[in-house]
N, CA, C and O atoms as a Tinker XYZ file with bonds, in Angstrom:
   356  protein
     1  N     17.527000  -11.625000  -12.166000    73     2
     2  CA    18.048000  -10.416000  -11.583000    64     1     3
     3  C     19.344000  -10.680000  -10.817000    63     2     4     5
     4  O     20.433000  -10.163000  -11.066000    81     3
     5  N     19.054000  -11.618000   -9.786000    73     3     6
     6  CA    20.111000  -12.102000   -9.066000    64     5     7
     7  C     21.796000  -12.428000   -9.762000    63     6     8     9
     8  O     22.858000  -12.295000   -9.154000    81     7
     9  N     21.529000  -13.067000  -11.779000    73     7    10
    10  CA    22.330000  -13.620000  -12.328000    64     9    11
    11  C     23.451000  -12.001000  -12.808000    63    10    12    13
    12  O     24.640000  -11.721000  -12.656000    81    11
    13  N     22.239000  -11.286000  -13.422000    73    11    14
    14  CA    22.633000   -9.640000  -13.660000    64    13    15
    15  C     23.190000   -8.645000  -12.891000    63    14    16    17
    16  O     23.655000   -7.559000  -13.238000    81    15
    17  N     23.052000   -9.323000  -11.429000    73    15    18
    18  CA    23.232000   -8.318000  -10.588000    64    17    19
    19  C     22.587000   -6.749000  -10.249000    63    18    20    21
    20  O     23.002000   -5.811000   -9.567000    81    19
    21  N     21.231000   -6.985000  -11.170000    73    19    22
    22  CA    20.460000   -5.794000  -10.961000    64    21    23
    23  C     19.391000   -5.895000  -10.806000    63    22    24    25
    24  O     18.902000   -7.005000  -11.015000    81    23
    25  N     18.584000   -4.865000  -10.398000    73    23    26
    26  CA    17.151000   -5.200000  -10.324000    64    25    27
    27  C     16.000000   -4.323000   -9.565000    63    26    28    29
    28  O     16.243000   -3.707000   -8.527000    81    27
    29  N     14.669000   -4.336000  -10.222000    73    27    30
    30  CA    13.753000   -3.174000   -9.450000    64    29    31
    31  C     12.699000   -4.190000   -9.439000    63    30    32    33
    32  O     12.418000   -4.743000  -10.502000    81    31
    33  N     12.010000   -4.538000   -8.233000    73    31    34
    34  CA    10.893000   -4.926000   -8.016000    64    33    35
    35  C     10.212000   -3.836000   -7.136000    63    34    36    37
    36  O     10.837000   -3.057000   -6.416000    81    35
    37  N      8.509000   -3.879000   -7.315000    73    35    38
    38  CA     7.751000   -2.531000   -7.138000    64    37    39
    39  C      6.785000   -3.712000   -6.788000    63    38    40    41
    40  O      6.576000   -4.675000   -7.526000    81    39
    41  N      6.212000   -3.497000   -5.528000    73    39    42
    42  CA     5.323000   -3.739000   -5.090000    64    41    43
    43  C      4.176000   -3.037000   -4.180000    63    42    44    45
    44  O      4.343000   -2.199000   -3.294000    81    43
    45  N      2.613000   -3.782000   -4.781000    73    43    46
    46  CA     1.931000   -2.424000   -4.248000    64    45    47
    47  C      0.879000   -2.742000   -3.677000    63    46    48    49
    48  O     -0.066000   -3.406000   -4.102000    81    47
    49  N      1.157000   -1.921000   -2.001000    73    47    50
    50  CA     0.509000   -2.059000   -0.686000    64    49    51
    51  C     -0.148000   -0.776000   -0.256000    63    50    52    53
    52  O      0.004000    0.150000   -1.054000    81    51
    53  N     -0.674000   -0.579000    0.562000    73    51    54
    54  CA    -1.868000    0.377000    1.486000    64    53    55
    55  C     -1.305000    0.750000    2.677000    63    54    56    57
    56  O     -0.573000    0.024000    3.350000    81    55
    57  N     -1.666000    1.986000    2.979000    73    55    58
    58  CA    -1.773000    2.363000    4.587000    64    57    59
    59  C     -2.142000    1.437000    5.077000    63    58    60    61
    60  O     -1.371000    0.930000    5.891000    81    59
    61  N     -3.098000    0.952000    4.906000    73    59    62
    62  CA    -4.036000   -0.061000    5.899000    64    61    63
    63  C     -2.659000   -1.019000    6.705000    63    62    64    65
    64  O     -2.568000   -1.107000    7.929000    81    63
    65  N     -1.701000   -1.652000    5.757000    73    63    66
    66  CA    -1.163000   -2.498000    6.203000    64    65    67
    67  C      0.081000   -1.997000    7.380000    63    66    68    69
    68  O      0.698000   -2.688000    8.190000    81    67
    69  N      0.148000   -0.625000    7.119000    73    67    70
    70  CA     0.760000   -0.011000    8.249000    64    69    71
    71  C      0.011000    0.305000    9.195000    63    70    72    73
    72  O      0.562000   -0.030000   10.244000    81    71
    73  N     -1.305000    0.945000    9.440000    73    71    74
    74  CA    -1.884000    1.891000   10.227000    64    73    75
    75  C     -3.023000    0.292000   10.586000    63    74    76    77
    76  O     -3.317000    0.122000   11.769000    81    75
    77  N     -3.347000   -0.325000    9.963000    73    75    78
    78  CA    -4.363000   -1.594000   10.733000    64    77    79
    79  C     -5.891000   -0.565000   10.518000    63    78    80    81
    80  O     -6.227000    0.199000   11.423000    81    79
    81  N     -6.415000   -0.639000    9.690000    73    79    82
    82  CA    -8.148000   -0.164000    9.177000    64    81    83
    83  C     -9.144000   -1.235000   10.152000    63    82    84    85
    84  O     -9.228000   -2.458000   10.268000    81    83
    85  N     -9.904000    0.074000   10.833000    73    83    86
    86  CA   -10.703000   -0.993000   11.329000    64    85    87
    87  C    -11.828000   -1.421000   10.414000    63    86    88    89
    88  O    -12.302000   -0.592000    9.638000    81    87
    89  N    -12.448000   -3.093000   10.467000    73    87    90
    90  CA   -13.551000   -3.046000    9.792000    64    89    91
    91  C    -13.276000   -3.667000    8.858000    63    90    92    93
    92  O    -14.098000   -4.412000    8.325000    81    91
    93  N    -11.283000   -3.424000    8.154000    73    91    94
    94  CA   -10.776000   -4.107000    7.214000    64    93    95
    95  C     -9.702000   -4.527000    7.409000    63    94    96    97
    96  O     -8.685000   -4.123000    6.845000    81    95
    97  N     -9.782000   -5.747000    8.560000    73    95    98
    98  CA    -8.962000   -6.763000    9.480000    64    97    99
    99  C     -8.484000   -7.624000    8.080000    63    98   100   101
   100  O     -7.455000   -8.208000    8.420000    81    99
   101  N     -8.734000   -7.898000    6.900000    73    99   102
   102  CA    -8.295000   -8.921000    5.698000    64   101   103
   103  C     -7.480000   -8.442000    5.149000    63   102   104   105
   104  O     -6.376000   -8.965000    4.997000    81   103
   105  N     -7.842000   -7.212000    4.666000    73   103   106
   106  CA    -7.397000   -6.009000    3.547000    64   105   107
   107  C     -6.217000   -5.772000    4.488000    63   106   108   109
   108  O     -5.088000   -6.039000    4.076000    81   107
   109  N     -6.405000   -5.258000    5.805000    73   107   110
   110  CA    -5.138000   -5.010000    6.633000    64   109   111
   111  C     -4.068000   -5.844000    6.699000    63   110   112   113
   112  O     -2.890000   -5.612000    6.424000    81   111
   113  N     -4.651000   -6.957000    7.137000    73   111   114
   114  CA    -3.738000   -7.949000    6.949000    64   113   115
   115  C     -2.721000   -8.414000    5.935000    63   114   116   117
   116  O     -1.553000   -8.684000    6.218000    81   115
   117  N     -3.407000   -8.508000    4.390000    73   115   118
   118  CA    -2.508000   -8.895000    3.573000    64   117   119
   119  C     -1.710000   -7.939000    3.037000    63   118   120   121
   120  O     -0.635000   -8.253000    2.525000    81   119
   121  N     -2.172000   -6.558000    3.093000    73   119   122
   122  CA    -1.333000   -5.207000    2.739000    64   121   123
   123  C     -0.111000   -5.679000    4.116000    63   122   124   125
   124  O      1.096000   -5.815000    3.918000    81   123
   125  N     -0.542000   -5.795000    4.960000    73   123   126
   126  CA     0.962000   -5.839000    6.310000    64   125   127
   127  C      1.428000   -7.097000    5.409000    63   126   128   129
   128  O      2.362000   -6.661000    4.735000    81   127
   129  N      1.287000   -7.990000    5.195000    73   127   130
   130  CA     1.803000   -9.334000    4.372000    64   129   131
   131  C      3.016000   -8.498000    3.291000    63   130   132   133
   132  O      4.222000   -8.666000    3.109000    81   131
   133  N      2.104000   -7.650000    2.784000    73   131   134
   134  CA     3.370000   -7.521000    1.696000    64   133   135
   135  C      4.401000   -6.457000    1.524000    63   134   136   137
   136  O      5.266000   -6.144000    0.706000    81   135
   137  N      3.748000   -5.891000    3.077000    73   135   138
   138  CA     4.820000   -4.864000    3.322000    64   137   139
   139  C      6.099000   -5.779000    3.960000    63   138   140   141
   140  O      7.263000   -5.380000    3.919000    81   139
   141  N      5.739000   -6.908000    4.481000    73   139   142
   142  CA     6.960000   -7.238000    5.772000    64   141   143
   143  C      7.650000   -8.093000    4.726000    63   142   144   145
   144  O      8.809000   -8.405000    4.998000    81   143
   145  N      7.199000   -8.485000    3.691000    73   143   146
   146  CA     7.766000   -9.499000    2.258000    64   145   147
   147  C      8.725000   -8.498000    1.636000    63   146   148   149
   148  O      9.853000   -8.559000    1.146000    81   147
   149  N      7.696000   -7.422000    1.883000    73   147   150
   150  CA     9.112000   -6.458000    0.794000    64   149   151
   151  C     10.122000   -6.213000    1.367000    63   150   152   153
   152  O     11.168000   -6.188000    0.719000    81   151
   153  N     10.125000   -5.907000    3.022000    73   151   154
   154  CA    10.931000   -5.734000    3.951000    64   153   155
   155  C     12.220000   -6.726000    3.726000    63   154   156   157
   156  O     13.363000   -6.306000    3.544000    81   155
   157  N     11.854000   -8.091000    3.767000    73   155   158
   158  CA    12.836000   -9.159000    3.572000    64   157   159
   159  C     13.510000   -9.659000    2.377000    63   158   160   161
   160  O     14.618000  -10.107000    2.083000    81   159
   161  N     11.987000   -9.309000    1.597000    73   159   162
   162  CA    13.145000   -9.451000   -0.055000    64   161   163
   163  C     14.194000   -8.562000    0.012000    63   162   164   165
   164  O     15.387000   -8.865000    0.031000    81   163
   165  N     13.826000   -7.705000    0.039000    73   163   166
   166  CA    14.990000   -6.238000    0.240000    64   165   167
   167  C     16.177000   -6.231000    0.712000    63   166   168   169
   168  O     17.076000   -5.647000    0.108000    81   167
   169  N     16.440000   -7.035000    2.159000    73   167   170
   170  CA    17.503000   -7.192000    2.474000    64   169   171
   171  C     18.161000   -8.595000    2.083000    63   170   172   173
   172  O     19.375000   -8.564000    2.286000    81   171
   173  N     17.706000   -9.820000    1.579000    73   171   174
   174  CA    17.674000  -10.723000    1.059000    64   173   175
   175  C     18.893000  -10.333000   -0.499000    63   174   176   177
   176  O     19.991000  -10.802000   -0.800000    81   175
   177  N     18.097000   -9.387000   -1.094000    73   175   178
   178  CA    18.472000   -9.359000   -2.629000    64   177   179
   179  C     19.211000   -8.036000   -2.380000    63   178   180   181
   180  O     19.702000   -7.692000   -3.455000    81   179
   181  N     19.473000   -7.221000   -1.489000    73   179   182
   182  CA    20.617000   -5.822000   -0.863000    64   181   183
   183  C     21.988000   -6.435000   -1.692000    63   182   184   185
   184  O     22.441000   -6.031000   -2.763000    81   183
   185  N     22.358000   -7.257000   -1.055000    73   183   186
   186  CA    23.917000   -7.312000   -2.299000    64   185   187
   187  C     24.050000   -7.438000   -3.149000    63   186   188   189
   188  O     25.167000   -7.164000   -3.588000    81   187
   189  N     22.754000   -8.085000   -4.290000    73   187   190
   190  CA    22.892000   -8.388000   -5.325000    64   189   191
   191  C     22.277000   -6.924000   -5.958000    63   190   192   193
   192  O     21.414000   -7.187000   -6.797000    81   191
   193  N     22.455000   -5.653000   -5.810000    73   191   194
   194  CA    22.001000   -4.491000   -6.802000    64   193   195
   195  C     20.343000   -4.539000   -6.660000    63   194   196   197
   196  O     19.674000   -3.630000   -7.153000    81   195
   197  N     19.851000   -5.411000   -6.109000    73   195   198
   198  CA    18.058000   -5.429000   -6.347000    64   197   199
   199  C     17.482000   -4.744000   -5.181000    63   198   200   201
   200  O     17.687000   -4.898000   -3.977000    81   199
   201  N     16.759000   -4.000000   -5.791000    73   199   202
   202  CA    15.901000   -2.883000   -4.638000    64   201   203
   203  C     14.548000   -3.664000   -4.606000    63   202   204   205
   204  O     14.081000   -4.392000   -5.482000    81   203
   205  N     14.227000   -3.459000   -3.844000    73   203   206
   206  CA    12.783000   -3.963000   -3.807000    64   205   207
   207  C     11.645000   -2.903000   -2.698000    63   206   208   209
   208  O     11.664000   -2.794000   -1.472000    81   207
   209  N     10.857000   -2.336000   -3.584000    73   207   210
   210  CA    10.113000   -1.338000   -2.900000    64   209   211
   211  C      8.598000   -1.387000   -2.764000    63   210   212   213
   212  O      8.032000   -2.024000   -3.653000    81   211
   213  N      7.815000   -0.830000   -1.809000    73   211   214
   214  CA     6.145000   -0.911000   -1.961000    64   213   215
   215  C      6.187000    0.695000   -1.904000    63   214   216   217
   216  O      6.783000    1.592000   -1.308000    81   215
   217  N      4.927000    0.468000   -3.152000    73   215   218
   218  CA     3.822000    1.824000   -3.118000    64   217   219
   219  C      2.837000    1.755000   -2.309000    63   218   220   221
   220  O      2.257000    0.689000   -2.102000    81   219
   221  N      2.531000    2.785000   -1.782000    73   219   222
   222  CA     1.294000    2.748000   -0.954000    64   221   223
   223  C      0.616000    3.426000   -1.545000    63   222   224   225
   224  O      1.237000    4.483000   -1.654000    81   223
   225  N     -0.687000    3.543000   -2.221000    73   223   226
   226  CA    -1.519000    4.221000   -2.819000    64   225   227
   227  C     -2.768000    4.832000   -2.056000    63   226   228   229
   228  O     -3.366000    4.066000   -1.299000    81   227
   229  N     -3.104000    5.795000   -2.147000    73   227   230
   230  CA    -4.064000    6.852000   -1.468000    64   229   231
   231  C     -5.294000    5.334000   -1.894000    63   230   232   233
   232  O     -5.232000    4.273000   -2.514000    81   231
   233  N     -6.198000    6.029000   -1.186000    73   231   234
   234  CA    -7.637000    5.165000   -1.386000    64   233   235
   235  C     -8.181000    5.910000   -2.224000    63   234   236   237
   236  O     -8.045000    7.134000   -2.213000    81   235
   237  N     -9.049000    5.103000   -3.282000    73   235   238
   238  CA    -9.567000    5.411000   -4.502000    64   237   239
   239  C    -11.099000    5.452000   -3.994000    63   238   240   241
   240  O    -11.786000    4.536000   -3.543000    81   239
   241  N    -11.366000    6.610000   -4.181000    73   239   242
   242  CA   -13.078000    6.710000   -4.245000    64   241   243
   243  C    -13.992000    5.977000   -5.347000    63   242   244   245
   244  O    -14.466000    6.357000   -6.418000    81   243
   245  N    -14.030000    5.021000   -4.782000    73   243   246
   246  CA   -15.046000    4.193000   -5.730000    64   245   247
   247  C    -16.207000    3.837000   -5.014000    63   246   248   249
   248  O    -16.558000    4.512000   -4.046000    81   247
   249  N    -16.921000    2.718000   -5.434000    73   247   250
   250  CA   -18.286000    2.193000   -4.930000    64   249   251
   251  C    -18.057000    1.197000   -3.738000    63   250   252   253
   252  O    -18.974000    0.811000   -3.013000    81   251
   253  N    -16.727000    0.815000   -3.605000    73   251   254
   254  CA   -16.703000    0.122000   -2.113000    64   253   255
   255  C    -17.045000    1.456000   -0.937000    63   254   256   257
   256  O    -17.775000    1.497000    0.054000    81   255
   257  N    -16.572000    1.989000   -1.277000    73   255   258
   258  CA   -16.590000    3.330000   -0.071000    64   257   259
   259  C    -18.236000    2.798000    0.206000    63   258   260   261
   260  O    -18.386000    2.257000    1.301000    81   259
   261  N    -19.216000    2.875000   -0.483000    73   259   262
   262  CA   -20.385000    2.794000   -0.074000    64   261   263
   263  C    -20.989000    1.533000    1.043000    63   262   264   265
   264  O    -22.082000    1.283000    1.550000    81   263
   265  N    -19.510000    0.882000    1.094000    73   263   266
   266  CA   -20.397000   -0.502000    1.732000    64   265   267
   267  C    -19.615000   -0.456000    3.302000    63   266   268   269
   268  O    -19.755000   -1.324000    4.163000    81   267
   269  N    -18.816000    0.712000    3.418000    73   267   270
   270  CA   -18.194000    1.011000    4.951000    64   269   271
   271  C    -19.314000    2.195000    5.234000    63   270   272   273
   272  O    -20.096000    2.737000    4.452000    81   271
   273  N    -19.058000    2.422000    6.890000    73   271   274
   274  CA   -19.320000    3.206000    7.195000    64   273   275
   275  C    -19.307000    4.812000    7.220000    63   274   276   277
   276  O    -18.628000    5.032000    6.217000    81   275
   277  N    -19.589000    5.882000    7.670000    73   275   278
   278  CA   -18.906000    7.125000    7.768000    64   277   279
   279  C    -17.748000    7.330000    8.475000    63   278   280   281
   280  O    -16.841000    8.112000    8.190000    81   279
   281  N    -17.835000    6.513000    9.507000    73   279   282
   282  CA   -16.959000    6.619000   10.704000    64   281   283
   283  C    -15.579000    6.117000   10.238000    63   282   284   285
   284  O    -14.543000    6.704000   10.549000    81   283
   285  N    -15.617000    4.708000    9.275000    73   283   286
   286  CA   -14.606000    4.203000    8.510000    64   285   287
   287  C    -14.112000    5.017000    7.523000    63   286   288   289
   288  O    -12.883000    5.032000    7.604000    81   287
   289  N    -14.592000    5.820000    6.472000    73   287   290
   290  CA   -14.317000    6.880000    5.922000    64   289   291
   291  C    -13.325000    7.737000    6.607000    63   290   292   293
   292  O    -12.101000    7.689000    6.482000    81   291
   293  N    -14.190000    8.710000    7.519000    73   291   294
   294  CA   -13.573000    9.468000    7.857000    64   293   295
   295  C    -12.048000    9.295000    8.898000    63   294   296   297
   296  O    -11.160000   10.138000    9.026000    81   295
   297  N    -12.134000    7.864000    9.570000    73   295   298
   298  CA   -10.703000    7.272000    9.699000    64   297   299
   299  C     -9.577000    6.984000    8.754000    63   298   300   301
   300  O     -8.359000    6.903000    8.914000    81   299
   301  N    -10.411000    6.847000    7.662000    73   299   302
   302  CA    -9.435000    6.364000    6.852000    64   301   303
   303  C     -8.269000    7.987000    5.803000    63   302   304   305
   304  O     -7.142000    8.015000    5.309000    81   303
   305  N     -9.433000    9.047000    5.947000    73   303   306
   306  CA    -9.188000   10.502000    5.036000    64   305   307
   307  C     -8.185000   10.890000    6.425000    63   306   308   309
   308  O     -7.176000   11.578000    6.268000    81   307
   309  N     -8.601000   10.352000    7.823000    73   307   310
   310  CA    -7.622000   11.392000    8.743000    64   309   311
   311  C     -6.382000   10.664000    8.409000    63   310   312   313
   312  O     -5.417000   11.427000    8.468000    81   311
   313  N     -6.169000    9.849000    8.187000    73   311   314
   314  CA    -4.972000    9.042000    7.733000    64   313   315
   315  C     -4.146000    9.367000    6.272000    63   314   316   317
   316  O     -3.099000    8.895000    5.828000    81   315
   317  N     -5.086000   10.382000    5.728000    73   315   318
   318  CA    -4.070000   11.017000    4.201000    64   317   319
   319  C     -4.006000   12.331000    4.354000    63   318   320   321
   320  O     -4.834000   13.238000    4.276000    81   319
   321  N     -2.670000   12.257000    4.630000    73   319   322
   322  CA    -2.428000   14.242000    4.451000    64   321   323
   323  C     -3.490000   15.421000    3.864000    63   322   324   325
   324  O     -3.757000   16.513000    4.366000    81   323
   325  N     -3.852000   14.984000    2.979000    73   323   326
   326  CA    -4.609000   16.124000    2.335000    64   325   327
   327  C     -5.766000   15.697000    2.397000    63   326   328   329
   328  O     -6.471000   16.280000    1.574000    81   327
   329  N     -6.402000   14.819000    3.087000    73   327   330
   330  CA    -7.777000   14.292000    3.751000    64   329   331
   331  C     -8.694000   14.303000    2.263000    63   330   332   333
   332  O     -9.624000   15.049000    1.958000    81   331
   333  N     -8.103000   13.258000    1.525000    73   331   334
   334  CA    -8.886000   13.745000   -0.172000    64   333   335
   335  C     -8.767000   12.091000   -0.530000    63   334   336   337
   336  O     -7.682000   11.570000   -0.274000    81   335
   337  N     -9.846000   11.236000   -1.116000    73   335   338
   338  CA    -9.344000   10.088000   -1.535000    64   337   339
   339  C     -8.957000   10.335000   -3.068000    63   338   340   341
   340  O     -9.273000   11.354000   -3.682000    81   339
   341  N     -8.221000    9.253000   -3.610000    73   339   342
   342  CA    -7.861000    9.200000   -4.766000    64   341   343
   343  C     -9.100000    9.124000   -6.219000    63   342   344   345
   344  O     -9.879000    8.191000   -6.415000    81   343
   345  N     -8.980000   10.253000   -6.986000    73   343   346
   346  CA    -9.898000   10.487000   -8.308000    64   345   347
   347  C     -9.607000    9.299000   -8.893000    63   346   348   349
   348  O     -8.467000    8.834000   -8.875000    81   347
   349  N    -10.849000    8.579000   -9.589000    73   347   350
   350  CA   -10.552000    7.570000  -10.335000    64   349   351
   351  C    -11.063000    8.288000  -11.644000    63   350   352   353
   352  O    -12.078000    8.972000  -11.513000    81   351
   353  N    -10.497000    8.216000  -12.854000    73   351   354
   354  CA   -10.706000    8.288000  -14.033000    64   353   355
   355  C    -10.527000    7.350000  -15.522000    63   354   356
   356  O    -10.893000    7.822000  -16.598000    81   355
């Protein structure tokens, strides 16, 4: 990228790693890991045309949900605008 002078890297992180989930001190952690990575690649690779961005993806209602609490749940839905986790299909 660097040689081309262009470039899109997409990287993909969580609320958690912004907002700190309680309960999910790991998950929090390495989502903040790759938010503050993208932070630095970013300005790192800024002159050379390369963007470097994170997605944050809604939480997916799956079968982990079952192994937190309610209380964790419902911290986690006040934390998405439309208080809805993500449909998996």
């Amino acid at each position: 990228m660097i040689r081309q002078n262009y470039g899109r890297i997409v990287k993909i992180s969580s609320i958690a790693g912004k907002e700190g989930n309680p309960t999910a001190s790991g998950h929090s952690a390495s989502k903040a890991g790759v938010l503050a990575f993208t932070k630095s690649l970013g300005k790192e690779t800024a002159l050379n045309n390369i963007a470097v961005n994170s997605v944050g993806l809604l939480a997916p209602k799956t079968r982990n949900l079952d192994q937190v609490t309610q209380e964790h749940i419902d911290f986690m839905l006040s934390k998405i605008p439309r208080e809805r986790f993500l449909k998996v299909d």
